């Protein structure tokens, strides 16, 4: 388990913490693998009844680590990132997120697979895939329009601009907005409430709520993954990532 992902189990709750503050909790292939493994272990462990995902009170995640992503692009559906995305989409037990500060790209899209999301009032969500010459992932092209409505989804996914915690609350992505110093503790308290309930009832209730979309989510995730991998090799993405590494504005006029 990489030290960039910390896990702690107590009172029936597994807490998974993004712990790479020096790089704004940007996620590497190893971190995706560690989170996928943690979810798989939590699913199998009968003592664990809920999982909390969290970052730091100043930042949740800056999304993919660009350098690592370019050096180790996803190589098929068994790559760590796709293992994590399938794992979070199919996780049968309650999944809770505490989100403070920026949540970029997958830092936002993973939240559509959580059952409860509690945000600090400093949270800023964004899905800037188009700005990188890419397409949405984590079945967000299906789940964002479903939750937000088409026009607000188009604003979030086509413009890729940040939206704040209150807007996420209004759209239904967030359950409650709290001071950043309180979000994690509140998520833990809700997780402990869930852990005290019968696990069979929790799992069956979640299954029934999600079953009508489960197949479509996995199919959309696979289609997005194929498009994402293809677009990663195309001129627009190459220009976007080169511009990012060179700290300049990308020029898409010739791609």
CSV table of C-alpha atoms in Angstrom, one decimal:
chain,number,residue,atom,x,y,z
A,1,UNK,CA,0.0,0.0,0.0
A,2,UNK,CA,1.6,3.3,-1.1
A,3,UNK,CA,2.0,5.9,1.6
A,4,UNK,CA,0.1,8.3,-0.8
A,5,UNK,CA,-3.0,6.4,0.2
A,6,UNK,CA,-3.6,5.8,3.9
A,7,UNK,CA,-6.2,3.4,5.2
A,8,UNK,CA,-7.6,3.1,8.8
A,9,UNK,CA,-10.2,0.7,10.0
A,10,UNK,CA,-12.1,1.4,13.2
A,11,UNK,CA,-15.6,0.7,14.4
A,12,UNK,CA,-16.7,-1.0,11.2
A,13,UNK,CA,-15.6,2.0,9.1
A,14,UNK,CA,-12.7,2.0,6.7
A,15,UNK,CA,-11.3,5.4,6.0
A,16,UNK,CA,-9.3,5.8,2.8
A,17,UNK,CA,-7.2,9.1,2.7
A,18,UNK,CA,-5.5,10.7,-0.3
A,19,UNK,CA,-2.2,11.7,1.3
A,20,UNK,CA,-0.1,13.4,-1.4
A,21,UNK,CA,-0.4,17.0,-0.3
A,22,UNK,CA,2.9,18.1,-1.9
A,23,UNK,CA,1.3,17.2,-5.3
A,24,UNK,CA,-2.2,18.4,-4.4
A,25,UNK,CA,-3.4,14.8,-4.0
A,26,UNK,CA,-3.0,14.2,-7.7
A,27,UNK,CA,-3.5,10.5,-8.3
A,28,UNK,CA,-0.9,8.2,-9.8
A,29,UNK,CA,-1.4,4.7,-11.2
A,30,UNK,CA,0.0,3.2,-7.9
A,31,UNK,CA,-2.6,5.2,-5.9
A,32,UNK,CA,-5.4,4.0,-8.1
A,33,UNK,CA,-4.2,0.4,-7.5
A,34,UNK,CA,-4.1,1.0,-3.8
A,35,UNK,CA,-7.6,2.4,-3.7
A,36,UNK,CA,-8.9,-0.5,-5.8
A,37,UNK,CA,-7.3,-3.0,-3.5
A,38,UNK,CA,-8.7,-1.2,-0.4
A,39,UNK,CA,-12.2,-1.3,-1.8
A,40,UNK,CA,-11.9,-5.0,-2.8
A,41,UNK,CA,-10.6,-5.8,0.7
A,42,UNK,CA,-13.4,-3.8,2.4
A,43,UNK,CA,-16.0,-5.6,0.3
A,44,UNK,CA,-14.7,-9.0,1.5
A,45,UNK,CA,-14.2,-8.0,5.2
A,46,UNK,CA,-17.4,-8.7,7.1
A,47,UNK,CA,-16.2,-6.5,10.0
A,48,UNK,CA,-16.3,-3.4,7.7
A,49,UNK,CA,-19.7,-1.9,7.0
A,50,UNK,CA,-18.9,1.5,5.4
A,51,UNK,CA,-16.1,3.3,3.7
A,52,UNK,CA,-15.1,7.0,3.9
A,53,UNK,CA,-13.1,8.6,1.1
A,54,UNK,CA,-11.3,11.8,2.1
A,55,UNK,CA,-8.5,14.2,1.2
A,56,UNK,CA,-7.3,17.2,3.2
A,57,UNK,CA,-9.4,20.1,4.5
A,58,UNK,CA,-7.6,22.3,1.9
A,59,UNK,CA,-7.8,20.0,-1.1
A,60,UNK,CA,-9.5,16.7,-2.1
A,61,UNK,CA,-7.7,15.9,-5.4
A,62,UNK,CA,-6.2,17.7,-8.4
A,63,UNK,CA,-7.2,14.7,-10.5
A,64,UNK,CA,-4.7,12.6,-12.4
A,65,UNK,CA,-1.0,13.2,-12.0
A,66,UNK,CA,-0.3,14.4,-15.5
A,67,UNK,CA,3.4,13.2,-15.6
A,68,UNK,CA,2.6,9.8,-14.3
A,69,UNK,CA,-0.5,9.6,-16.6
A,70,UNK,CA,1.7,10.3,-19.6
A,71,UNK,CA,4.4,7.8,-18.6
A,72,UNK,CA,1.9,5.1,-17.6
A,73,UNK,CA,-1.3,5.6,-19.7
A,74,UNK,CA,-4.1,3.2,-19.0
A,75,UNK,CA,-3.4,-0.1,-20.8
A,76,UNK,CA,-6.7,-1.8,-21.2
A,77,UNK,CA,-9.6,-2.4,-18.8
A,78,UNK,CA,-7.3,-4.2,-16.2
A,79,UNK,CA,-5.2,-1.0,-15.6
A,80,UNK,CA,-5.3,0.4,-12.1
A,81,UNK,CA,-7.5,3.4,-13.0
A,82,UNK,CA,-10.2,1.2,-14.6
A,83,UNK,CA,-10.0,-1.3,-11.7
A,84,UNK,CA,-10.7,1.6,-9.3
A,85,UNK,CA,-13.5,3.0,-11.4
A,86,UNK,CA,-15.2,-0.4,-11.7
A,87,UNK,CA,-14.6,-1.0,-8.0
A,88,UNK,CA,-16.2,2.2,-6.9
A,89,UNK,CA,-19.2,1.8,-9.3
A,90,UNK,CA,-19.9,-1.8,-8.0
A,91,UNK,CA,-19.0,-1.4,-4.3
A,92,UNK,CA,-22.0,-2.9,-2.4
A,93,UNK,CA,-21.6,-1.2,1.0
A,94,UNK,CA,-22.2,2.4,1.9
A,95,UNK,CA,-19.6,4.7,0.5
A,96,UNK,CA,-19.2,8.2,1.9
A,97,UNK,CA,-17.0,11.1,0.7
A,98,UNK,CA,-15.7,14.1,2.6
A,99,UNK,CA,-14.6,16.7,0.1
A,100,UNK,CA,-12.9,20.0,0.8
A,101,UNK,CA,-11.0,22.4,-1.6
A,102,UNK,CA,-10.5,21.6,-5.3
A,103,UNK,CA,-11.9,18.3,-6.6
A,104,UNK,CA,-10.7,18.1,-10.2
A,105,UNK,CA,-11.6,15.6,-12.9
A,106,UNK,CA,-11.8,12.1,-11.3
A,107,UNK,CA,-11.8,14.0,-8.0
A,108,UNK,CA,-15.4,15.0,-8.9
A,109,UNK,CA,-16.5,12.1,-11.1
A,110,UNK,CA,-15.8,9.5,-8.4
A,111,UNK,CA,-18.3,11.2,-6.2
A,112,UNK,CA,-21.2,10.2,-8.5
A,113,UNK,CA,-20.6,6.7,-7.3
A,114,UNK,CA,-20.7,7.6,-3.6
A,115,UNK,CA,-23.9,7.3,-1.5
A,116,UNK,CA,-23.3,10.3,0.7
A,117,UNK,CA,-21.1,13.3,0.0
A,118,UNK,CA,-20.3,16.0,2.5
A,119,UNK,CA,-18.5,19.1,1.3
A,120,UNK,CA,-16.5,21.9,2.9
A,121,UNK,CA,-17.7,25.3,2.0
A,122,UNK,CA,-14.4,25.7,0.2
A,123,UNK,CA,-15.0,22.8,-2.2
A,124,UNK,CA,-14.7,23.5,-5.9
A,125,UNK,CA,-15.7,20.8,-8.3
A,126,UNK,CA,-14.6,20.6,-11.9
A,127,UNK,CA,-14.6,18.2,-14.8
A,128,UNK,CA,-12.2,19.8,-17.4
A,129,UNK,CA,-11.8,16.8,-19.7
A,130,UNK,CA,-12.7,18.8,-22.9
A,131,UNK,CA,-10.0,21.4,-22.0
A,132,UNK,CA,-7.5,18.5,-22.1
A,133,UNK,CA,-8.6,17.2,-25.4
A,134,UNK,CA,-10.3,14.3,-23.8
A,135,UNK,CA,-13.8,13.0,-22.9
A,136,UNK,CA,-15.5,12.3,-19.6
A,137,UNK,CA,-14.8,9.2,-17.6
A,138,UNK,CA,-16.2,7.2,-14.7
A,139,UNK,CA,-19.6,7.1,-16.5
A,140,UNK,CA,-19.9,10.8,-15.8
A,141,UNK,CA,-21.3,11.4,-19.4
A,142,UNK,CA,-24.3,9.3,-18.2
A,143,UNK,CA,-24.5,10.2,-14.5
A,144,UNK,CA,-24.0,14.0,-14.7
A,145,UNK,CA,-26.9,14.7,-17.1
A,146,UNK,CA,-29.1,12.3,-15.1
A,147,UNK,CA,-28.4,14.2,-11.8
A,148,UNK,CA,-27.9,17.8,-13.1
A,149,UNK,CA,-30.2,17.9,-16.1
A,150,UNK,CA,-28.8,18.2,-19.6
A,151,UNK,CA,-28.1,21.9,-19.7
A,152,UNK,CA,-26.3,22.1,-16.4
A,153,UNK,CA,-24.4,19.0,-17.3
A,154,UNK,CA,-23.4,20.5,-20.7
A,155,UNK,CA,-22.2,23.6,-18.8
A,156,UNK,CA,-20.1,21.4,-16.4
A,157,UNK,CA,-18.7,19.0,-19.0
A,158,UNK,CA,-18.4,21.2,-22.1
A,159,UNK,CA,-17.0,24.4,-20.4
A,160,UNK,CA,-15.2,22.4,-17.7
A,161,UNK,CA,-15.4,25.4,-15.3
A,162,UNK,CA,-15.4,24.9,-11.5
A,163,UNK,CA,-18.7,25.0,-9.6
A,164,UNK,CA,-18.8,25.6,-5.8
A,165,UNK,CA,-20.2,23.6,-2.9
A,166,UNK,CA,-23.6,25.4,-2.8
A,167,UNK,CA,-24.1,24.7,-6.5
A,168,UNK,CA,-23.2,21.1,-6.0
A,169,UNK,CA,-25.7,20.9,-3.1
A,170,UNK,CA,-28.4,22.4,-5.3
A,171,UNK,CA,-27.7,19.9,-8.1
A,172,UNK,CA,-27.8,17.0,-5.7
A,173,UNK,CA,-24.2,15.9,-5.8
A,174,UNK,CA,-23.6,17.0,-2.2
A,175,UNK,CA,-25.7,16.1,0.9
A,176,UNK,CA,-24.5,18.9,3.2
A,177,UNK,CA,-22.1,21.8,3.1
A,178,UNK,CA,-20.0,22.4,6.3
A,179,UNK,CA,-16.9,24.3,7.4
A,180,UNK,CA,-13.8,22.5,6.0
A,181,UNK,CA,-12.6,21.7,9.5
A,182,UNK,CA,-15.9,19.8,10.2
A,183,UNK,CA,-16.5,17.9,7.0
A,184,UNK,CA,-14.4,14.8,7.8
A,185,UNK,CA,-15.7,14.5,11.3
A,186,UNK,CA,-19.3,14.8,10.1
A,187,UNK,CA,-18.6,12.1,7.4
A,188,UNK,CA,-17.2,9.8,10.1
A,189,UNK,CA,-20.2,10.3,12.3
A,190,UNK,CA,-22.6,9.4,9.5
A,191,UNK,CA,-20.4,6.4,8.7
A,192,UNK,CA,-20.6,5.2,12.3
A,193,UNK,CA,-24.4,5.5,12.2
A,194,UNK,CA,-24.5,3.3,9.1
A,195,UNK,CA,-22.0,0.8,10.6
A,196,UNK,CA,-24.5,0.3,13.5
A,197,UNK,CA,-27.2,-0.8,11.1
A,198,UNK,CA,-27.8,-4.3,9.7
A,199,UNK,CA,-25.4,-4.8,6.8
A,200,UNK,CA,-27.8,-7.0,4.9
A,201,UNK,CA,-30.4,-4.2,4.8
A,202,UNK,CA,-27.8,-1.6,3.8
A,203,UNK,CA,-26.4,-3.7,1.0
A,204,UNK,CA,-29.9,-4.8,-0.3
A,205,UNK,CA,-31.2,-1.2,-0.2
A,206,UNK,CA,-28.2,0.1,-2.1
A,207,UNK,CA,-28.5,-2.7,-4.7
A,208,UNK,CA,-32.2,-2.0,-5.3
A,209,UNK,CA,-31.6,1.7,-5.7
A,210,UNK,CA,-28.8,1.2,-8.2
A,211,UNK,CA,-29.8,-1.9,-10.1
A,212,UNK,CA,-31.7,-0.1,-12.9
A,213,UNK,CA,-28.5,1.8,-13.9
A,214,UNK,CA,-25.7,-0.6,-13.0
A,215,UNK,CA,-25.4,-2.3,-16.4
A,216,UNK,CA,-25.6,1.1,-18.2
A,217,UNK,CA,-23.0,2.6,-15.9
A,218,UNK,CA,-20.5,-0.2,-16.6
A,219,UNK,CA,-21.2,-0.1,-20.3
A,220,UNK,CA,-20.8,3.7,-20.4
A,221,UNK,CA,-17.6,3.4,-18.4
A,222,UNK,CA,-16.2,0.9,-20.9
A,223,UNK,CA,-17.1,3.1,-23.9
A,224,UNK,CA,-15.7,6.2,-22.3
A,225,UNK,CA,-12.5,4.3,-21.5
A,226,UNK,CA,-12.0,3.3,-25.1
A,227,UNK,CA,-12.6,6.9,-26.3
A,228,UNK,CA,-10.4,8.3,-23.6
A,229,UNK,CA,-7.5,6.0,-24.5
A,230,UNK,CA,-7.9,6.8,-28.2
A,231,UNK,CA,-8.1,10.6,-27.6
A,232,UNK,CA,-5.1,10.5,-25.3
A,233,UNK,CA,-3.0,9.8,-28.4
A,234,UNK,CA,-4.5,12.4,-30.6
A,235,UNK,CA,-3.2,15.9,-31.4
A,236,UNK,CA,-5.6,17.9,-29.1
A,237,UNK,CA,-4.6,16.0,-26.0
A,238,UNK,CA,-0.9,16.1,-27.0
A,239,UNK,CA,-1.2,19.9,-27.3
A,240,UNK,CA,-3.0,20.2,-24.0
A,241,UNK,CA,-0.6,18.1,-22.0
A,242,UNK,CA,2.5,19.8,-23.7
A,243,UNK,CA,1.1,23.2,-22.8
A,244,UNK,CA,0.4,22.1,-19.2
A,245,UNK,CA,4.0,20.9,-18.8
A,246,UNK,CA,5.3,24.0,-20.5
A,247,UNK,CA,3.0,26.2,-18.3
A,248,UNK,CA,1.4,28.0,-21.2
A,249,UNK,CA,-2.1,28.3,-22.7
A,250,UNK,CA,-2.9,25.5,-25.2
A,251,UNK,CA,-3.5,26.4,-28.8
A,252,UNK,CA,-6.2,24.2,-30.4
A,253,UNK,CA,-6.6,26.2,-33.5
A,254,UNK,CA,-4.7,23.7,-35.6
A,255,UNK,CA,-6.0,20.4,-34.1
